Structures are given as structure tokens and as C-alpha cells.
């Protein structure tokens, strides 16, 4: 009797594995993410292997690999990649549909035009004509680029091997399937198998391959977690569709740090680099309104200023509302409770709306004090002195705690013409040319006394 093939159920979000299907993953709590797949059938009793010690490499004789990188002429991207595209690397470019992945990919191709070697654009979701339309918008007339509209992985690999391009892109990984694996394109088994094969191809030929991958808001559908283990570099393009900016973040990078973000703005000529990010988030005409406070955010190694706005108004009936855009709702609840208790301002009959202007989403605790100041400023209908930046983490006791990279944030504020700062008390802080007010608790905010 042949044994039944064993199947297991793996969560597309966290990759936890179960023997039975259920509607909800008990490991991460996500709904309808369990997908059936074949269990690894281990063959019993592999013959005992004799190991030849000569196969071991003496580590003291190992020299560092030289990594040559191809710059893409998009400085923001090169910075995120750690200096450029590494030959033979497999790069995953993820993001929500419509965020600009294909656009960015095409802009990378432009940089590779300078080689006298062909490049290969493989699309499983768009025709050559559609890609041409996008290239025209970017004012880009490729000379070296070849196009292949194909979804079968084995054919794609054959094409890459035959052409040996200087760069290949596959748009998108969800549309590609392997003939050797069961299931339709886009399921976890397929994605995993296809990625492993492409990784092998990239490594053996030394061709950099970029895979684009669709990710939904909570990152479920595409099973990107499974992919992250396999590829060399994981980049996510994020942003708000209704605002022009896009942020490129490295989540994993075998050839560089993951501490970098690139900032772009989506224009009618594709993605343009933004050197001075504070300018887009802060806007030009900052008015002195109650409930509006400027603070500074650190993303990767960059600092940029942004505006925090609060609107506090009497609850018309029933339960007070707390609404946020771009900010953690639980953090707002906590800060509101701290204000009520420690600054003796009763917010229990007040609705609070909080907005991080510009569509940016953040969890940086350094913004706490700015949020507190914005709420109090709106509640009291008082404005803060113009050109003031507010920074500080707020604890449950209402105490204002130090924030990391404070000097960098203050420098950014100075660069943009800010002259006053309200910050936590910190030892050895050196700032020149800024009127600094160091406070210990939120009760010391100038809006309260
Ligand atoms: P696209 O790169 O197709 O997104 P993705 O591959 O991530 O699904 O493009 C996304 C959006 O960008 C699309 O709605 C059109 C817009 N866009 C511009 O605003 N300017 C441009 O120059 C281009 C090429 C696209
Ligand atoms: Mg696309």
C-alpha cells in the first residue's frame, strides 16, 4: 500500500504550520490565511555518510568577497540598496498595487542602458504596448531592452540563460508559475518554488533579478513572508496613493544596511527623488493655528519635519470619539488619559481628531509631546509661538523622556528656519543658535501654566 501524501496547512502571513485547517491562524490571529500544501516527505534512513575533513575551509585563509555594484543614478535607491545593484542578487520589490513598482523598475532599466549588454523585461501582467506607454511617460526610449510576455517559470529561466542580460525584471512574481509544482500561479507553493528557481538562476549566471510583488495593506495575500527568507534584498515601496510621496524601505539587505529609506515623489514623469523631505511634509505656508504643532521624525538615517494637527471638540452625545490619520490610535488613547490625569484637563467629554499632515504614517514615540501639545493647544484654543519645534516621548506619569537622535532632529529644524524648541531635559546636549526650553513634565508646557 502506498502511503497517502501528507498535506499540511501553512499560514500565508506568518508561515506557521498546522495539521488541520481552520478559519483563523492561531499563531498570528489572521483570518483565512491557512493554505493547504504538501508536507516534506522525508525519505527514511539516508545511508551513513563519511565526511572528508579536507572539505572544510580554514576560515583564517578566507578573504572578503569584493562586491561590485551598479549604480542606478537614482541616488535615493542606491542609498537604500547600500550603493547599487549587486550582480547575481535577487531583489524583491514589494508594494500595494498602483504604488509605482513597475515605474521604478523601468527607471532602473534606464540606468542599465549604459552597458553594452541587453536587459530583459518579463511581464506576466502587461503587454509590451502597455510597458511602452509607461516608458513614453518617463521619456525613456530603451535601446538595449528586450521584452518577454511570459508566465511560465521554466521558459523565463531559459530566456534569461540564453540572453544573459545585465538585468532582468519579473513583473510580478504572483503571475508566474512553475510546471513542476501543483496549484495555480500566486499560491504559496508556486511562489516559493518559482523564487527558489530564480534565485539559483541569478546566482549561477550572475544576473541581478528584480521581482515585483503585490502586497495588500496587511501584507497577507502574496505570502511575502515566505519570500523574504529566500531573496537577498527586500524593498517595500510605500506611501499614500492620495499624496504624491513614496517611501522606499529596505526590510532586508544581504549587501547593506536596512537602516535607509529613500523618499520619492510620484510626478507625471515618474518617480523623482526628494532630497529635502521636510519640504513636502511640512508644506510651504505653515499657519499659526491652534492645534497645529511641528515635530521631527526619524526614518532610517534621515530626519524630516512634519506637522501634527489635533482638533478637540465637545462630544455632542454619548461616548467621546478618538480618530487618527497616520498615528497609532492606542497611543492617542494613552496620551489623552495622561493629559486628563497629569495636566488636569478633562478630555472625557471631548472628541479628539488627530492628523499627521502629508499622509505619512508613524510610530515614532518622539512625537508624543507634539501630540500632547497639539491636543492641549486645540482644547484651549491657544497657539504656540511660531517657529517652535516640539520633541519628546511622554510616559504614563506625564514625564517627558529623552528621544534618540535629538541633535539630528534639532539640526533639521534649524535648517528649515525654526528658532525655538521644546524638548526633554537631556545631559550633554549641544545646540547652538536655538532657543531651547527643556521641560520635565507635560505640566511644564507653555500652554498649561
Ligand atoms: P505602476 O508603476 O503601474 O504601479 P504598480 O506597478 O506598483 O502597480 O504605476 C502606479 C501609478 O503611478 C499609476 O496609477 C499611474 C501613476 N504614474 C504617474 O503618476 N506618473 C508616471 O510617470 C507613471 C509612469 C505612472
Ligand atoms: Mg505593476
XYZ file of C-alpha atoms and ligand atoms in Angstrom:
475
model
C 0.000 0.000 0.000
C 1.437 3.350 -0.940
C 1.262 5.903 1.857
C -1.103 8.830 1.355
C 0.747 12.058 0.513
C 0.720 14.173 3.633
C -0.587 17.709 3.493
C -0.204 20.475 5.998
C -1.742 23.911 6.312
C 0.562 26.903 6.394
C -0.361 30.481 7.210
C 0.349 32.866 4.344
C 1.093 35.652 6.772
C 3.351 34.177 9.447
C 4.197 30.800 7.871
C 3.059 28.858 10.959
C 2.126 25.270 10.119
C -0.832 23.185 11.269
C -2.122 19.694 10.624
C -5.750 20.865 10.348
C -7.383 23.706 8.514
C -9.068 26.444 10.455
C -10.516 29.810 9.543
C -8.082 31.686 11.704
C -4.358 31.253 12.244
C -3.910 30.623 15.947
C -0.305 31.841 15.790
C -0.786 35.343 14.366
C -4.561 35.733 14.500
C -5.039 36.432 10.779
C -8.250 35.240 9.123
C -8.453 32.913 6.097
C -4.727 32.695 5.587
C -4.258 28.935 6.006
C -3.430 27.294 2.694
C -3.016 23.614 2.060
C 0.364 22.396 0.889
C 2.388 19.203 0.643
C 4.429 18.271 3.671
C 8.069 17.486 3.062
C 8.190 13.742 2.660
C 11.433 12.714 4.281
C 12.904 9.532 2.904
C 13.718 7.213 5.778
C 17.221 6.041 6.548
C 19.664 8.038 4.430
C 22.845 5.983 4.227
C 25.524 6.924 6.735
C 27.852 9.476 5.151
C 31.589 9.543 5.683
C 32.856 13.088 5.869
C 36.216 14.077 4.440
C 37.714 16.756 6.687
C 39.586 18.136 3.696
C 36.300 19.663 2.556
C 36.347 22.118 5.430
C 37.716 25.545 4.675
C 40.166 27.080 7.101
C 38.449 30.346 7.986
C 41.696 32.197 8.691
C 42.544 31.935 4.987
C 39.210 33.349 3.842
C 39.288 36.728 2.135
C 36.355 39.066 1.883
C 34.310 38.918 -1.308
C 34.609 42.030 -3.394
C 31.142 43.299 -4.148
C 30.903 45.348 -7.282
C 27.752 47.369 -7.553
C 25.964 49.002 -10.426
C 24.667 52.422 -9.528
C 21.195 53.222 -10.796
C 21.546 57.017 -10.996
C 18.651 57.239 -8.601
C 20.567 58.292 -5.518
C 17.753 57.518 -3.139
C 17.531 53.967 -4.472
C 21.288 53.428 -4.462
C 21.403 54.521 -0.861
C 18.688 52.056 0.124
C 20.450 49.271 -1.767
C 23.710 50.066 0.010
C 25.441 51.542 -3.041
C 23.784 49.980 -6.056
C 22.574 46.725 -7.597
C 24.811 43.739 -6.818
C 25.275 41.278 -9.715
C 23.623 37.929 -9.082
C 21.316 39.303 -6.424
C 17.627 38.565 -6.220
C 15.693 41.654 -5.199
C 12.066 41.695 -4.153
C 10.298 44.976 -4.772
C 7.015 44.845 -2.908
C 4.145 47.250 -2.529
C 0.446 47.763 -2.926
C -0.972 47.661 -6.448
C -0.647 51.019 -8.163
C 2.013 52.373 -5.855
C 4.664 52.600 -8.602
C 6.668 49.360 -8.640
C 6.628 48.944 -12.409
C 7.501 52.602 -12.792
C 10.516 52.315 -10.503
C 11.592 49.132 -12.274
C 11.580 50.878 -15.618
C 13.618 53.732 -14.188
C 16.233 51.224 -13.046
C 16.375 49.876 -16.595
C 17.284 53.336 -17.763
C 20.465 53.175 -15.682
C 21.401 49.829 -17.198
C 21.140 51.253 -20.724
C 24.701 52.474 -20.408
C 26.030 48.907 -20.609
C 26.512 47.414 -23.980
C 24.512 44.431 -22.864
C 20.818 43.743 -23.256
C 18.344 43.945 -20.413
C 15.247 41.778 -20.101
C 11.796 42.913 -19.010
C 9.477 39.998 -18.316
C 5.872 40.771 -17.641
C 3.117 38.378 -16.772
C 0.514 41.066 -16.392
C 1.140 43.740 -19.001
C 1.691 43.683 -22.746
C 4.727 45.178 -24.451
C 2.481 48.013 -25.605
C 1.470 48.860 -22.060
C 5.066 48.890 -20.904
C 5.918 51.112 -23.870
C 3.185 53.508 -22.807
C 4.768 53.781 -19.382
C 8.256 54.205 -20.864
C 6.928 57.054 -23.008
C 5.547 58.786 -19.941
C 9.003 58.530 -18.417
C 10.546 59.912 -21.590
C 12.596 56.766 -21.837
C 13.405 55.149 -25.181
C 15.087 51.852 -24.395
C 17.679 50.624 -26.856
C 19.024 47.622 -25.004
C 15.782 46.373 -23.511
C 14.150 43.120 -24.640
C 10.588 42.244 -23.686
C 9.083 38.867 -22.892
C 5.426 38.355 -22.068
C 5.544 35.020 -20.276
C 4.243 33.438 -17.103
C 5.916 30.058 -17.071
C 8.960 29.990 -14.872
C 10.949 27.371 -16.816
C 10.600 29.374 -20.047
C 11.593 32.556 -18.253
C 14.726 30.926 -16.886
C 15.578 29.561 -20.330
C 15.210 33.068 -21.742
C 17.420 34.614 -19.078
C 20.053 31.913 -19.621
C 20.011 32.341 -23.396
C 20.200 36.155 -23.335
C 22.424 36.579 -20.273
C 21.193 40.142 -19.691
C 22.778 42.741 -17.440
C 19.460 42.983 -15.556
C 16.186 41.088 -15.600
C 12.891 42.020 -14.041
C 9.868 39.851 -13.493
C 6.648 41.768 -13.051
C 5.094 40.267 -10.946
C 6.024 37.116 -9.018
C 2.321 36.408 -8.371
C 1.679 35.831 -12.062
C 4.484 33.310 -12.583
C 4.001 29.571 -12.229
C 6.196 26.530 -12.449
C 5.149 23.490 -14.473
C 6.711 21.222 -11.875
C 4.566 22.341 -8.966
C 0.881 21.845 -8.333
C -1.535 24.695 -7.927
C -2.155 27.934 -9.744
C 0.128 30.938 -10.010
C 0.177 33.054 -6.879
C -0.313 30.332 -4.294
C 2.345 29.896 -1.666
C 3.803 26.683 -3.080
C 4.156 28.210 -6.504
C 5.667 31.423 -5.228
C 8.180 29.550 -3.133
C 9.186 27.151 -5.915
C 9.479 29.891 -8.515
C 11.561 32.081 -6.227
C 13.970 29.246 -5.409
C 14.497 28.570 -9.102
C 15.059 32.223 -9.900
C 17.488 32.544 -7.015
C 19.513 29.708 -8.460
C 19.461 31.317 -11.898
C 20.573 34.691 -10.544
C 23.428 33.113 -8.627
C 24.718 30.831 -11.376
C 24.587 33.465 -14.133
C 25.487 36.458 -12.007
C 22.478 38.323 -13.367
C 20.631 40.623 -10.966
C 16.930 39.789 -10.998
C 14.222 42.058 -9.619
C 10.893 40.528 -8.687
C 7.928 42.750 -8.079
C 5.317 41.517 -5.639
C 1.876 42.796 -4.752
C 1.257 43.267 -1.096
C -2.033 44.266 0.444
C -2.319 46.646 3.373
C -1.745 43.934 5.952
C 0.724 42.072 3.791
C -1.270 38.866 3.512
C -2.305 37.880 0.031
C 1.042 37.460 -1.628
C 2.699 35.485 1.124
C 5.610 37.935 1.157
C 6.916 36.492 4.434
C 7.763 33.264 2.662
C 9.566 35.228 0.006
C 11.560 37.347 2.408
C 13.539 34.342 3.626
C 14.626 33.422 0.143
C 15.683 36.598 -1.602
C 18.786 38.723 -0.981
C 17.123 42.100 -0.733
C 13.570 43.065 0.205
C 12.430 46.563 -0.646
C 8.997 47.941 0.028
C 7.579 50.917 -1.764
C 5.075 52.617 0.485
C 3.060 55.745 0.510
C -0.365 57.121 0.345
C -1.981 56.988 -3.068
C -3.633 60.338 -2.495
C -0.396 62.072 -1.629
C 2.475 62.285 -4.019
C 5.261 60.945 -1.875
C 6.594 57.379 -1.907
C 8.968 55.896 0.591
C 11.308 53.069 -0.342
C 12.333 50.990 2.621
C 14.802 48.120 2.846
C 13.421 45.393 5.107
C 16.278 43.034 4.407
C 19.580 43.540 2.654
C 22.359 40.993 2.459
C 24.653 43.616 0.959
C 23.971 46.666 3.065
C 22.142 48.149 5.988
C 18.379 48.109 6.388
C 18.514 51.434 8.068
C 17.931 53.543 4.994
C 14.821 54.937 3.421
C 14.545 56.665 0.093
C 11.980 59.374 -0.497
C 10.435 59.942 -3.908
C 7.524 61.869 -5.217
C 5.302 60.498 -7.975
C 5.115 63.040 -10.740
C 3.756 62.923 -14.273
C 7.271 61.906 -15.342
C 7.657 59.030 -12.919
C 9.330 58.897 -9.543
C 11.514 61.866 -8.727
C 13.945 61.881 -5.875
C 13.231 64.167 -2.978
C 16.383 65.443 -1.380
C 14.690 67.707 1.124
C 11.872 65.595 2.515
C 10.879 68.095 5.205
C 9.670 70.426 2.469
C 6.974 68.059 1.184
C 5.691 67.025 4.564
C 5.694 70.472 6.048
C 4.300 72.352 3.099
C 5.032 75.954 2.302
C 2.553 78.126 4.154
C 2.516 76.956 7.699
C -0.062 78.997 9.540
C -0.122 79.605 13.193
C -3.304 77.738 14.082
C -4.380 76.295 17.370
C -3.925 72.527 17.426
C -1.056 72.630 14.978
C 2.451 71.679 16.089
C 5.652 70.885 14.219
C 7.795 67.936 15.194
C 10.534 65.857 13.637
C 10.527 62.228 12.602
C 13.486 59.926 12.059
C 13.189 57.326 9.330
C 16.289 55.237 8.807
C 19.105 57.706 8.994
C 17.072 60.686 7.868
C 15.219 63.320 9.772
C 12.235 65.202 8.481
C 9.879 67.707 9.908
C 6.165 67.217 9.895
C 3.061 68.858 11.212
C 0.825 67.272 13.833
C -2.727 68.577 13.936
C -5.346 67.976 16.566
C -8.947 69.047 16.701
C -10.607 68.788 20.085
C -14.306 69.487 20.322
C -17.160 68.812 22.711
C -18.736 65.369 22.243
C -22.281 66.048 21.006
C -23.675 62.964 22.736
C -22.544 59.706 24.274
C -19.093 58.255 24.057
C -16.200 60.584 23.088
C -14.579 59.788 19.748
C -10.886 59.298 19.131
C -9.902 59.338 15.465
C -6.439 59.359 13.930
C -4.866 59.548 10.497
C -1.266 58.388 10.308
C -0.949 57.817 14.052
C -1.493 54.858 16.365
C -4.965 55.086 17.903
C -3.909 53.281 21.084
C -1.085 55.714 21.627
C -3.554 58.575 21.256
C -5.884 56.994 23.822
C -2.976 56.665 26.216
C -1.812 60.245 25.727
C -5.359 61.527 26.202
C -5.556 59.648 29.512
C -2.185 61.070 30.568
C -3.340 64.621 29.774
C -6.550 64.119 31.763
C -4.711 62.796 34.783
C -1.432 64.705 34.791
C -2.341 68.044 33.252
C -5.802 68.106 34.853
C -7.573 68.754 31.596
C -10.756 66.754 31.372
C -10.964 65.183 27.926
C -13.602 62.620 28.825
C -16.342 64.661 27.172
C -14.232 65.774 24.205
C -13.845 64.251 20.741
C -10.238 64.188 19.547
C -9.196 64.023 15.909
C -5.511 63.700 15.206
C -3.851 64.025 11.843
C -0.255 63.672 10.744
C -0.258 66.049 7.791
C 1.014 64.812 4.451
C -0.274 61.244 4.673
C 2.752 59.869 6.462
C 2.306 57.039 8.965
C 4.496 56.913 12.014
C 5.006 55.241 15.349
C 7.987 57.337 16.424
C 7.498 57.999 20.169
C 9.442 61.258 19.841
C 6.219 62.737 18.508
C 4.329 62.155 21.785
C 4.957 65.586 23.214
C 3.917 67.231 19.963
C 0.670 65.243 20.015
C 0.040 66.289 23.623
C 0.795 69.926 22.802
C -1.475 69.819 19.740
C -4.369 68.428 21.787
C -3.976 70.983 24.568
C -3.484 73.789 22.068
C -6.710 72.887 20.284
C -8.643 72.384 23.533
C -7.559 75.749 24.907
C -7.651 77.423 21.529
C -4.162 78.783 22.151
C -1.322 78.796 19.657
C 2.310 78.066 20.313
C 4.932 80.642 19.405
C 5.703 80.481 15.702
C 8.857 78.649 14.564
C 8.728 76.248 17.502
C 9.553 72.574 17.213
C 8.397 70.119 19.886
C 10.074 66.791 20.617
C 9.824 64.285 23.447
C 8.461 60.939 24.486
C 5.714 61.089 27.111
C 5.470 58.465 29.864
C 2.408 57.416 31.847
C 3.400 59.754 34.665
C 3.275 62.685 32.275
C 7.061 62.867 32.399
C 8.853 63.975 29.259
C 11.518 61.460 28.298
C 14.607 61.769 26.107
C 14.402 60.826 22.445
C 17.114 59.324 20.327
C 18.890 61.385 17.722
C 17.656 64.604 19.279
C 20.543 66.681 17.970
C 19.963 65.496 14.441
C 16.299 66.432 14.673
C 17.079 69.863 16.059
C 19.595 70.480 13.286
C 16.972 69.630 10.689
C 14.615 72.114 12.338
C 17.291 74.800 12.315
C 17.937 74.177 8.655
C 14.297 74.976 7.942
C 14.347 78.186 9.905
C 12.979 77.099 13.286
C 14.300 79.168 16.169
C 12.670 77.669 19.273
C 12.496 74.143 20.626
C 10.615 72.478 23.462
C 12.449 69.295 24.363
C 13.117 66.879 27.229
C 15.868 67.546 29.718
C 18.961 65.812 28.432
C 22.519 65.835 29.655
C 25.348 66.899 27.358
C 23.092 68.278 24.699
C 24.822 70.763 22.498
C 22.687 73.026 20.391
C 23.691 76.452 19.268
C 21.540 79.163 17.847
C 18.299 77.645 19.084
C 16.149 78.983 21.893
C 15.679 75.753 23.860
C 13.176 75.144 26.616
C 13.848 71.821 28.347
C 10.838 70.530 30.286
C 10.344 67.691 32.760
C 6.627 67.002 32.607
C 3.769 67.870 30.320
C 2.539 70.262 33.008
C 5.505 72.478 32.060
C 4.238 73.003 28.532
C 3.815 76.734 27.909
C 0.156 76.102 27.027
C -0.720 74.929 30.507
C 0.585 77.359 33.079
P 2.652 51.438 -11.599
O 4.130 51.560 -11.700
O 1.970 50.716 -12.707
O 2.273 50.742 -10.205
P 2.458 49.218 -9.735
O 3.378 48.534 -10.689
O 3.024 49.309 -8.340
O 1.101 48.586 -9.709
O 2.062 52.919 -11.526
C 1.322 53.389 -10.470
C 0.635 54.700 -10.714
O 1.539 55.719 -10.992
C -0.362 54.682 -11.849
O -1.647 54.912 -11.287
C -0.001 55.834 -12.711
C 0.984 56.620 -11.919
N 2.073 57.217 -12.717
C 2.324 58.562 -12.594
O 1.667 59.283 -11.839
N 3.354 59.116 -13.343
C 4.115 58.361 -14.186
O 5.032 58.886 -14.835
C 3.827 56.960 -14.286
C 4.623 56.088 -15.206
C 2.790 56.432 -13.542
Mg 2.894 46.955 -11.979
